[in-house]
Amino acid sequence: QSVLTQTPSASGTPGQRVTISCSGSSSNIGSNTVNWYQQLPGTAPKLLIYTNNQRPSGVPDRFSGSKSGTSASLAISGLRSEDEADYYCAAWDDSLNGHVVFGGGTKLTVL
Amino acid sequence: QVQLQVSGPGLVKPSETLSLTCTVSGFSISSGYYWGWIRQPPGKGLEWIGSLYHSGTTYYNPSLKSRVTISVDTSKNQFSLKLSSVTAADTALYYCARVRDSSAAFDIWGQGTMVTVSS
């Protein structure tokens, strides 16, 4: 059972806009920033969004993040076949002397 | 270009200690940043194990804290993970990564190494 809650799966067709949600609590998302990772099959995770809505160099602006209260979202616009991957949200949690918590992951399928 | 490389045994016996090392190239650990370990059981999601600063300050996953030790060897530009009393539940792909900043974002990842706990 992950501390951050994500819907297990999502899907969309090429060109479509999809949103992946991440729900937490006051001790994590509610008081800290959210990061998102993309994990393509058989590869290490890649940082996609940090500090709620910032993109590392090289990440297309089709990917965007937002946060409101104890929830966060990752939006992917202009969906492409190469976006098919697992997506994870993560945040620092202030409880128990502080620790990093991850969501369970959302598998995105491009139909 | 910063690169991280995990090394260590791929097979560990139950009740023994899992030991992995992450070697950093292209950046001096003693210059700063936090560094961390994350694992992923087969077919499952990511689990943070712990992070440390070059000075030795550490943070551990509360659920693993009693069994985990993360340490740094700045002379070798490496940091290490030790997980004691392992069971089959510790079978996973183990990654090391750099923490970007206070956001706790892992911005550079090693390739990961599979560790199987089995007799």
XYZ file of N, CA and C in Angstrom:
690
model
N 0.840 -1.200 0.000
C 0.000 0.000 0.000
C 0.877 1.253 0.000
N 0.847 2.009 -1.087
C 1.673 3.200 -1.198
C 1.053 4.364 -0.430
N 1.930 5.240 0.081
C 1.464 6.414 0.824
C 0.748 7.386 -0.118
N 1.271 7.552 -1.326
C 0.622 8.392 -2.337
C -0.210 7.481 -3.245
N -1.429 7.944 -3.533
C -2.356 7.119 -4.292
C -2.453 7.556 -5.748
N -2.212 6.617 -6.626
C -2.369 6.848 -8.067
C -3.315 5.801 -8.634
N -4.076 6.166 -9.646
C -4.888 5.165 -10.340
C -3.928 4.256 -11.100
N -4.150 2.953 -11.059
C -3.195 1.996 -11.625
C -2.977 2.131 -13.127
N -3.981 2.579 -13.840
C -3.836 2.620 -15.288
C -4.543 3.827 -15.890
N -4.068 4.213 -17.048
C -4.664 5.297 -17.820
C -4.388 5.011 -19.288
N -5.183 5.591 -20.143
C -4.958 5.362 -21.566
C -5.418 6.556 -22.385
N -4.939 6.630 -23.603
C -5.332 7.692 -24.505
C -4.888 7.357 -25.911
N -5.405 8.096 -26.846
C -5.026 7.901 -28.236
C -4.019 8.970 -28.650
N -3.234 8.711 -29.667
C -2.239 9.702 -30.114
C -2.868 11.070 -30.345
N -2.186 12.093 -29.837
C -2.654 13.461 -29.976
C -3.534 13.932 -28.839
N -4.051 12.999 -28.073
C -4.949 13.315 -26.986
C -4.193 13.887 -25.779
N -4.932 14.493 -24.869
C -4.370 14.971 -23.614
C -4.848 14.048 -22.504
N -3.907 13.556 -21.699
C -4.267 12.698 -20.577
C -3.724 13.294 -19.284
N -4.419 12.984 -18.206
C -4.009 13.466 -16.891
C -3.887 12.294 -15.941
N -2.806 12.309 -15.172
C -2.559 11.291 -14.153
C -2.565 11.978 -12.799
N -3.328 11.440 -11.876
C -3.469 12.094 -10.577
C -2.692 11.370 -9.484
N -2.420 12.112 -8.436
C -1.653 11.604 -7.296
C -2.226 12.250 -6.038
N -2.694 11.423 -5.133
C -3.327 11.942 -3.928
C -2.500 11.594 -2.699
N -2.333 12.586 -1.828
C -1.542 12.367 -0.629
C -2.217 12.925 0.603
N -1.413 13.468 1.490
C -1.952 13.997 2.743
C -1.208 15.273 3.138
N -1.580 15.815 4.283
C -0.989 17.071 4.732
C 0.497 16.944 5.038
N 0.957 15.742 5.369
C 2.364 15.587 5.741
C 3.279 15.418 4.531
N 2.717 15.144 3.382
C 3.560 14.997 2.185
C 3.199 16.048 1.128
N 2.264 15.758 0.266
C 1.929 16.718 -0.796
C 1.425 18.030 -0.228
N 0.700 17.946 0.875
C 0.136 19.160 1.456
C 1.169 20.146 1.965
N 2.383 19.693 2.237
C 3.387 20.596 2.780
C 4.728 20.538 2.062
N 4.802 19.752 1.017
C 6.050 19.641 0.249
C 5.759 19.570 -1.248
N 6.811 19.718 -2.030
C 6.639 19.715 -3.482
C 6.581 18.290 -4.025
N 6.042 18.177 -5.221
C 5.821 16.879 -5.854
C 6.737 16.705 -7.058
N 7.230 15.508 -7.199
C 8.077 15.160 -8.348
C 7.436 14.013 -9.112
N 7.667 13.977 -10.408
C 7.110 12.923 -11.250
C 8.228 12.232 -12.025
N 8.093 10.937 -12.167
C 9.078 10.125 -12.889
C 8.383 9.333 -13.985
N 9.095 9.151 -15.076
C 8.640 8.306 -16.173
C 9.571 7.105 -16.239
N 8.995 5.911 -16.280
C 9.811 4.713 -16.415
C 9.387 3.947 -17.661
N 10.192 4.018 -18.672
C 9.949 3.240 -19.891
C 10.290 1.784 -19.609
N 9.675 0.861 -20.340
C 9.923 -0.566 -20.080
C 11.403 -0.925 -20.088
N 11.840 -1.595 -19.025
C 13.211 -2.083 -18.947
C 14.265 -1.039 -18.688
N 13.843 0.160 -18.288
C 14.828 1.215 -18.042
C 14.667 1.802 -16.652
N 15.671 2.553 -16.227
C 15.607 3.241 -14.950
C 14.629 4.405 -15.051
N 14.012 4.765 -13.949
C 13.123 5.938 -13.967
C 13.875 7.187 -14.389
N 13.110 8.114 -14.948
C 13.666 9.387 -15.399
C 12.861 10.514 -14.767
N 13.543 11.505 -14.219
C 12.842 12.648 -13.635
C 12.143 13.438 -14.730
N 10.843 13.595 -14.573
C 10.023 14.253 -15.590
C 9.606 15.669 -15.150
N 9.215 15.785 -13.903
C 8.770 17.045 -13.318
C 9.306 17.115 -11.897
N 9.830 18.260 -11.502
C 10.244 18.444 -10.111
C 9.649 19.742 -9.567
N 9.590 19.805 -8.264
C 9.025 20.992 -7.602
C 7.665 21.363 -8.195
N 6.816 20.379 -8.284
C 5.424 20.524 -8.751
C 5.250 20.708 -10.254
N 6.032 21.618 -10.846
C 5.739 21.983 -12.233
C 6.967 22.354 -13.063
N 8.143 22.019 -12.569
C 9.360 22.356 -13.296
C 9.861 21.166 -14.125
N 10.244 21.465 -15.357
C 10.767 20.408 -16.239
C 12.277 20.467 -16.311
N 12.939 19.324 -16.083
C 14.395 19.288 -16.299
C 14.698 19.556 -17.765
N 15.905 19.980 -18.013
C 16.332 20.219 -19.387
C 16.125 18.959 -20.233
N 15.540 19.138 -21.393
C 15.341 18.020 -22.301
C 13.959 17.397 -22.242
N 13.183 17.711 -21.223
C 11.820 17.175 -21.128
C 10.890 18.074 -21.939
N 10.160 17.498 -22.890
C 9.275 18.322 -23.747
C 8.212 19.049 -22.937
N 7.790 20.208 -23.459
C 6.767 20.979 -22.743
C 5.374 20.356 -22.907
N 5.299 19.204 -23.549
C 4.030 18.458 -23.573
C 3.705 17.917 -22.173
N 4.736 17.832 -21.346
C 4.556 17.331 -19.984
C 4.455 18.518 -19.020
N 3.426 18.497 -18.194
C 3.265 19.582 -17.229
C 2.730 19.021 -15.927
N 3.079 19.685 -14.830
C 2.635 19.246 -13.515
C 1.958 20.364 -12.766
N 1.078 19.971 -11.860
C 0.396 20.947 -11.023
C 0.104 20.324 -9.671
N -0.150 21.195 -8.703
C -0.456 20.724 -7.353
C -1.525 21.627 -6.753
N -2.448 20.997 -6.028
C -3.469 21.748 -5.319
C -3.790 21.013 -4.028
N -3.524 21.662 -2.907
C -3.797 21.038 -1.618
C -2.976 19.788 -1.420
N -3.645 18.670 -1.244
C -2.957 17.398 -1.015
C -2.978 16.500 -2.250
N -3.226 17.094 -3.405
C -3.227 16.315 -4.650
C -2.363 16.975 -5.703
N -1.896 16.164 -6.620
C -1.077 16.662 -7.720
C -1.481 15.953 -9.000
N -1.142 16.567 -10.117
C -1.481 15.974 -11.407
C -0.352 16.134 -12.399
N -0.233 15.160 -13.253
C 0.689 15.215 -14.384
C -0.161 15.193 -15.638
N 0.039 16.154 -16.503
C -0.702 16.198 -17.757
C 0.254 15.977 -18.922
N -0.200 15.181 -19.861
C 0.578 14.937 -21.069
C -0.304 15.325 -22.248
N 0.126 16.310 -23.002
C -0.649 16.735 -24.158
C 0.008 16.216 -25.440
N -0.765 16.160 -26.508
C -0.210 15.649 -27.763
C 0.405 14.271 -27.589
N -0.375 13.384 -26.988
C 0.113 12.055 -26.625
C 0.790 11.354 -27.808
N 1.918 10.717 -27.512
C 2.671 9.997 -28.542
C 2.893 8.560 -28.097
N 3.137 7.684 -29.023
C 3.301 6.264 -28.696
C 4.467 6.045 -27.736
N 5.477 6.882 -27.850
C 6.648 6.714 -26.977
C 6.409 7.175 -25.544
N 5.224 7.719 -25.291
C 4.867 8.111 -23.926
C 4.333 6.930 -23.128
N 4.151 5.787 -23.801
C 3.653 4.607 -23.093
C 4.719 4.153 -22.089
N 4.355 4.247 -20.817
C 5.318 4.005 -19.752
C 4.581 3.974 -18.416
N 5.346 3.715 -17.364
C 4.825 3.842 -16.009
C 5.216 5.205 -15.471
N 4.285 5.851 -14.784
C 4.526 7.177 -14.227
C 4.336 7.130 -12.714
N 5.300 7.700 -11.997
C 5.262 7.692 -10.542
C 5.336 9.121 -9.995
N 4.525 9.396 -9.000
C 4.659 10.652 -8.265
C 5.440 10.357 -6.988
N 6.052 11.393 -6.431
C 6.825 11.237 -5.198
C 6.886 12.573 -4.475
N 7.093 12.499 -3.187
C 7.202 13.712 -2.389
C 7.906 13.389 -1.077
N 8.403 14.425 -0.439
C 8.960 14.277 0.887
C 7.789 14.241 1.875
N 7.910 13.375 2.865
C 6.886 13.290 3.908
C 7.521 13.711 5.222
N 6.899 14.650 5.915
C 7.468 15.201 7.143
C 7.314 14.289 8.359
N 6.496 13.271 8.269
C 6.269 12.402 9.427
C 7.451 11.473 9.657
N 7.527 10.929 10.863
C 8.549 9.918 11.188
C 9.961 10.385 10.836
N 10.305 11.585 11.217
C 11.630 12.179 10.989
C 11.933 12.480 9.528
N 10.951 12.340 8.670
C 11.127 12.704 7.270
C 11.555 11.539 6.400
N 10.864 11.389 5.303
C 11.222 10.331 4.358
C 10.555 10.604 3.025
N 11.050 9.942 1.980
C 10.484 10.078 0.643
C 9.396 9.023 0.456
N 8.276 9.435 -0.117
C 7.204 8.503 -0.410
C 6.898 8.546 -1.906
N 6.589 7.394 -2.453
C 6.230 7.268 -3.856
C 4.765 6.857 -3.989
N 4.181 7.175 -5.132
C 2.897 6.621 -5.487
C 3.106 5.224 -6.045
N 2.018 4.485 -6.170
C 2.115 3.117 -6.655
C 2.378 3.000 -8.145
N 2.257 4.128 -8.838
C 2.528 4.112 -10.270
C 1.273 4.014 -11.109
N 1.299 4.648 -12.261
C 0.211 4.577 -13.239
C 0.788 4.112 -14.560
N 0.215 3.033 -15.063
C 0.678 2.539 -16.359
C -0.129 3.210 -17.457
N 0.535 3.968 -18.280
C -0.129 4.679 -19.365
C -0.011 3.880 -20.654
N -1.158 3.605 -21.235
C -1.203 2.891 -22.512
C -1.650 3.844 -23.608
N -0.912 3.864 -24.692
C -1.295 4.678 -25.851
C -1.960 3.754 -26.864
N -3.250 3.958 -27.041
C -4.062 3.050 -27.865
C -3.823 3.222 -29.362
N 29.708 14.916 -17.514
C 28.429 14.213 -17.406
C 28.464 13.288 -16.188
N 27.508 13.484 -15.294
C 27.450 12.688 -14.071
C 26.865 11.319 -14.381
N 27.541 10.294 -13.923
C 27.048 8.929 -14.106
C 27.169 8.168 -12.799
N 26.215 7.259 -12.579
C 26.209 6.433 -11.382
C 26.181 4.966 -11.818
N 26.994 4.169 -11.152
C 27.109 2.751 -11.488
C 26.984 1.914 -10.222
N 26.002 1.027 -10.211
C 25.794 0.156 -9.058
C 26.579 -1.134 -9.247
N 27.162 -1.595 -8.168
C 27.858 -2.873 -8.217
C 27.604 -3.646 -6.932
N 27.676 -4.982 -7.054
C 27.457 -5.826 -5.897
C 26.911 -7.182 -6.309
N 26.823 -8.102 -5.358
C 26.338 -9.453 -5.660
C 24.898 -9.452 -6.133
N 24.613 -10.329 -7.087
C 23.260 -10.442 -7.592
C 22.433 -11.463 -6.826
N 23.087 -12.218 -5.965
C 22.398 -13.256 -5.205
C 22.850 -13.199 -3.753
N 21.886 -13.131 -2.861
C 22.170 -13.085 -1.431
C 21.297 -14.134 -0.737
N 21.876 -14.809 0.240
C 21.115 -15.827 0.968
C 20.224 -15.193 2.031
N 19.086 -15.811 2.298
C 18.200 -15.302 3.366
C 18.957 -15.184 4.675
N 18.644 -14.143 5.432
C 19.210 -13.793 6.741
C 20.583 -13.119 6.625
N 21.154 -13.094 5.436
C 22.461 -12.453 5.278
C 22.300 -10.962 4.960
N 23.426 -10.293 4.759
C 23.412 -8.857 4.502
C 23.677 -8.554 3.038
N 22.779 -7.762 2.467
C 22.920 -7.295 1.090
C 23.822 -6.074 1.095
N 24.837 -6.079 0.237
C 25.769 -4.952 0.169
C 25.931 -4.489 -1.275
N 25.655 -3.227 -1.504
C 25.799 -2.640 -2.831
C 26.596 -1.336 -2.742
N 27.286 -1.042 -3.819
C 28.063 0.190 -3.901
C 27.662 0.969 -5.141
N 27.572 2.260 -5.012
C 27.282 3.139 -6.137
C 28.507 4.028 -6.368
N 29.108 3.877 -7.524
C 30.279 4.684 -7.877
C 29.852 5.852 -8.753
N 30.224 7.050 -8.333
C 29.840 8.264 -9.047
C 31.002 8.750 -9.900
N 30.747 9.054 -11.136
C 31.769 9.623 -12.007
C 31.262 10.935 -12.593
N 32.177 11.828 -12.868
C 31.814 13.119 -13.443
C 31.420 14.164 -12.421
N 31.467 13.816 -11.147
C 31.120 14.757 -10.077
C 31.706 14.249 -8.775
N 32.205 15.143 -7.962
C 32.750 14.762 -6.666
C 31.656 14.760 -5.615
N 31.433 13.624 -4.986
C 30.406 13.518 -3.955
C 30.625 14.552 -2.856
N 31.886 14.814 -2.522
C 32.187 15.735 -1.421
C 31.832 17.180 -1.759
N 31.476 17.444 -3.011
C 31.099 18.801 -3.412
C 29.675 19.152 -3.014
N 28.899 18.126 -2.666
C 27.538 18.418 -2.243
C 26.525 17.432 -2.765
N 25.262 17.777 -2.650
C 24.105 16.976 -3.042
C 23.864 15.831 -2.055
N 22.621 15.418 -2.014
C 22.246 14.187 -1.340
C 22.278 13.077 -2.391
N 22.459 11.854 -1.925
C 22.533 10.684 -2.791
C 21.645 9.602 -2.177
N 20.969 8.839 -3.015
C 19.990 7.928 -2.454
C 19.940 6.557 -3.092
N 19.211 5.681 -2.399
C 18.953 4.326 -2.897
C 17.441 4.133 -3.006
N 17.031 3.524 -4.093
C 15.626 3.224 -4.361
C 15.582 1.796 -4.897
N 14.552 1.055 -4.560
C 14.432 -0.296 -5.086
C 13.068 -0.530 -5.722
N 13.002 -1.577 -6.546
C 11.768 -1.899 -7.249
C 11.631 -3.413 -7.352
N 10.764 -4.002 -6.531
C 10.520 -5.448 -6.643
C 9.985 -5.781 -8.037
N 10.213 -6.990 -8.508
C 9.759 -7.372 -9.853
C 8.269 -7.110 -10.053
N 7.948 -6.347 -11.088
C 6.560 -6.080 -11.416
C 5.857 -5.100 -10.489
N 6.616 -4.463 -9.578
C 5.992 -3.562 -8.619
C 6.555 -2.147 -8.747
N 6.119 -1.296 -7.840
C 6.498 0.103 -7.898
C 7.803 0.412 -7.188
N 8.110 1.706 -7.139
C 9.350 2.188 -6.542
C 9.225 2.344 -5.033
N 10.284 2.021 -4.338
C 10.330 2.192 -2.883
C 11.644 2.863 -2.518
N 11.545 3.991 -1.835
C 12.738 4.698 -1.359
C 13.330 3.952 -0.178
N 14.650 3.767 -0.211
C 15.336 3.074 0.878
C 15.960 4.080 1.833
N 16.648 5.071 1.281
C 17.281 6.068 2.121
C 18.160 6.997 1.313
N 18.577 8.077 1.957
C 19.445 9.059 1.309
C 20.493 9.546 2.285
N 21.618 9.999 1.731
C 22.632 10.571 2.597
C 23.300 11.761 1.943
N 23.831 12.642 2.796
C 24.600 13.794 2.355
C 26.070 13.427 2.455
N 26.912 14.119 1.730
C 28.325 13.759 1.714
C 28.946 13.837 3.106
N 28.337 14.643 3.969
C 28.872 14.778 5.328
C 28.539 13.576 6.189
N 27.605 12.751 5.689
C 27.231 11.565 6.437
C 25.826 11.595 7.010
N 25.169 12.735 6.934
C 23.775 12.817 7.392
C 22.913 11.878 6.578
N 22.096 11.092 7.273
C 21.285 10.097 6.574
C 19.808 10.187 6.925
N 18.980 9.760 5.996
C 17.544 9.602 6.197
C 17.177 8.224 5.670
N 16.385 7.504 6.443
C 16.024 6.150 6.052
C 14.507 5.972 5.986
N 14.096 5.035 5.141
C 12.695 4.624 5.102
C 12.348 4.041 6.472
N 11.320 4.571 7.128
C 10.975 4.064 8.470
C 10.735 2.552 8.504
N 10.233 2.007 7.418
C 9.926 0.577 7.411
C 11.175 -0.289 7.264
N 12.284 0.305 6.888
C 13.526 -0.438 6.693
C 14.631 0.002 7.645
N 14.362 1.046 8.394
C 15.395 1.724 9.176
C 16.215 0.797 10.064
N 15.566 -0.194 10.658
C 16.276 -1.070 11.596
C 17.279 -1.982 10.884
N 17.173 -2.087 9.560
C 18.048 -3.011 8.830
C 18.986 -2.308 7.845
N 18.834 -1.015 7.677
C 19.568 -0.297 6.631
C 20.699 0.557 7.170
N 21.808 0.537 6.444
C 22.898 1.474 6.700
C 23.387 1.991 5.353
N 23.394 3.304 5.210
C 23.938 3.938 4.008
C 25.139 4.765 4.436
N 26.244 4.582 3.745
C 27.474 5.281 4.103
C 28.158 5.818 2.854
N 29.116 6.695 3.073
C 29.810 7.330 1.955
C 31.315 7.176 2.123
N 31.994 6.999 1.011
C 33.454 6.968 0.986
C 33.874 8.018 -0.044
N 34.143 9.226 0.446
C 34.460 10.318 -0.473
C 35.785 10.085 -1.191
N 36.684 9.334 -0.584
C 37.983 9.090 -1.221
C 37.840 8.240 -2.492
N 36.805 7.416 -2.503
C 36.539 6.567 -3.673
C 35.384 7.113 -4.513
N 34.802 8.216 -4.053
C 33.634 8.801 -4.713
C 32.515 7.772 -4.849
N 32.261 7.101 -3.746
C 31.242 6.059 -3.710
C 30.351 6.223 -2.489
N 29.142 5.701 -2.591
C 28.307 5.532 -1.420
C 27.721 4.132 -1.464
N 27.420 3.609 -0.286
C 27.080 2.196 -0.190
C 25.785 1.954 0.571
N 25.213 0.797 0.307
C 23.991 0.353 0.972
C 24.244 -1.000 1.606
N 23.856 -1.120 2.863
C 23.856 -2.422 3.514
C 22.465 -2.664 4.071
N 21.894 -3.812 3.738
C 20.570 -4.194 4.214
C 20.711 -5.563 4.871
N 20.475 -5.609 6.165
C 20.716 -6.839 6.910
C 19.475 -7.717 6.992
N 19.701 -8.951 7.390
C 18.617 -9.920 7.628
C 17.623 -9.961 6.479
N 18.139 -10.139 5.281
C 17.269 -10.087 4.102
C 16.376 -11.319 4.006
N 15.241 -11.105 3.371
C 14.299 -12.183 3.064
C 13.939 -12.080 1.582
N 13.106 -12.995 1.130
C 12.684 -12.984 -0.271
C 12.002 -11.655 -0.637
N 11.408 -11.011 0.340
C 10.727 -9.733 0.091
C 11.697 -8.613 -0.295
N 12.982 -8.839 -0.067
C 13.992 -7.838 -0.434
C 14.513 -8.048 -1.851
N 14.024 -9.064 -2.525
C 14.382 -9.281 -3.932
C 13.848 -8.122 -4.759
N 14.751 -7.444 -5.452
C 14.341 -6.245 -6.179
C 15.464 -5.748 -7.086
N 15.087 -4.813 -7.939
C 16.063 -4.061 -8.723
C 16.448 -2.868 -7.860
N 17.734 -2.725 -7.578
C 18.208 -1.668 -6.701
C 18.876 -0.570 -7.532
N 18.410 0.653 -7.329
C 18.951 1.809 -8.027
C 19.632 2.757 -7.047
N 20.682 3.411 -7.512
C 21.223 4.550 -6.785
C 20.939 5.793 -7.626
N 20.845 6.926 -6.963
C 20.471 8.145 -7.671
C 20.967 9.374 -6.926
N 21.059 10.474 -7.655
C 21.417 11.750 -7.039
C 20.138 12.520 -6.739
N 20.133 13.177 -5.593
C 19.004 14.018 -5.221
C 19.276 15.427 -5.713
N 18.344 15.968 -6.469
C 18.559 17.239 -7.151
C 18.738 18.409 -6.192
N 17.869 18.511 -5.256
C 17.910 19.649 -4.320
C 16.909 19.384 -3.206
N 16.482 20.439 -2.565
C 15.572 20.268 -1.430
C 14.209 19.719 -1.836
N 13.973 19.639 -3.146
C 12.722 19.044 -3.611
C 12.720 17.535 -3.433
N 13.885 16.965 -3.099
C 14.047 15.519 -2.939
C 13.844 14.778 -4.247
N 14.000 15.472 -5.352
C 13.856 14.838 -6.661
C 15.143 14.116 -7.044
N 14.996 12.893 -7.518
C 16.147 12.116 -7.976
C 16.361 12.424 -9.454
N 17.415 13.190 -9.760
C 17.553 13.659 -11.141
C 18.502 12.830 -11.993
N 19.378 12.105 -11.384
C 20.283 11.242 -12.142
C 20.262 9.866 -11.492
N 20.013 8.840 -12.315
C 19.876 7.473 -11.825
C 20.957 6.566 -12.405
N 21.366 5.609 -11.600
C 22.204 4.540 -12.109
C 21.347 3.539 -12.862
N 21.973 2.564 -13.459
C 21.246 1.625 -14.301
C 20.476 0.584 -13.493
N 20.785 0.450 -12.244
C 20.104 -0.524 -11.407
C 20.738 -1.900 -11.490
N 20.634 -2.617 -10.395
C 21.139 -3.988 -10.366
C 20.119 -4.881 -9.674
N 19.900 -6.047 -10.261
C 18.926 -6.983 -9.696
C 19.573 -7.794 -8.594
N 18.938 -7.813 -7.434
C 19.408 -8.626 -6.322
C 18.312 -9.623 -5.960
N 18.670 -10.882 -5.989
C 17.739 -11.952 -5.640
C 18.140 -12.549 -4.304
N 17.161 -12.683 -3.427
C 17.406 -13.326 -2.132
C 16.883 -14.757 -2.212
N 17.813 -15.687 -2.161
C 17.438 -17.089 -2.295
C 18.569 -17.966 -1.768
N 18.182 -19.098 -1.226
C 19.200 -20.034 -0.737
C 19.685 -20.938 -1.865
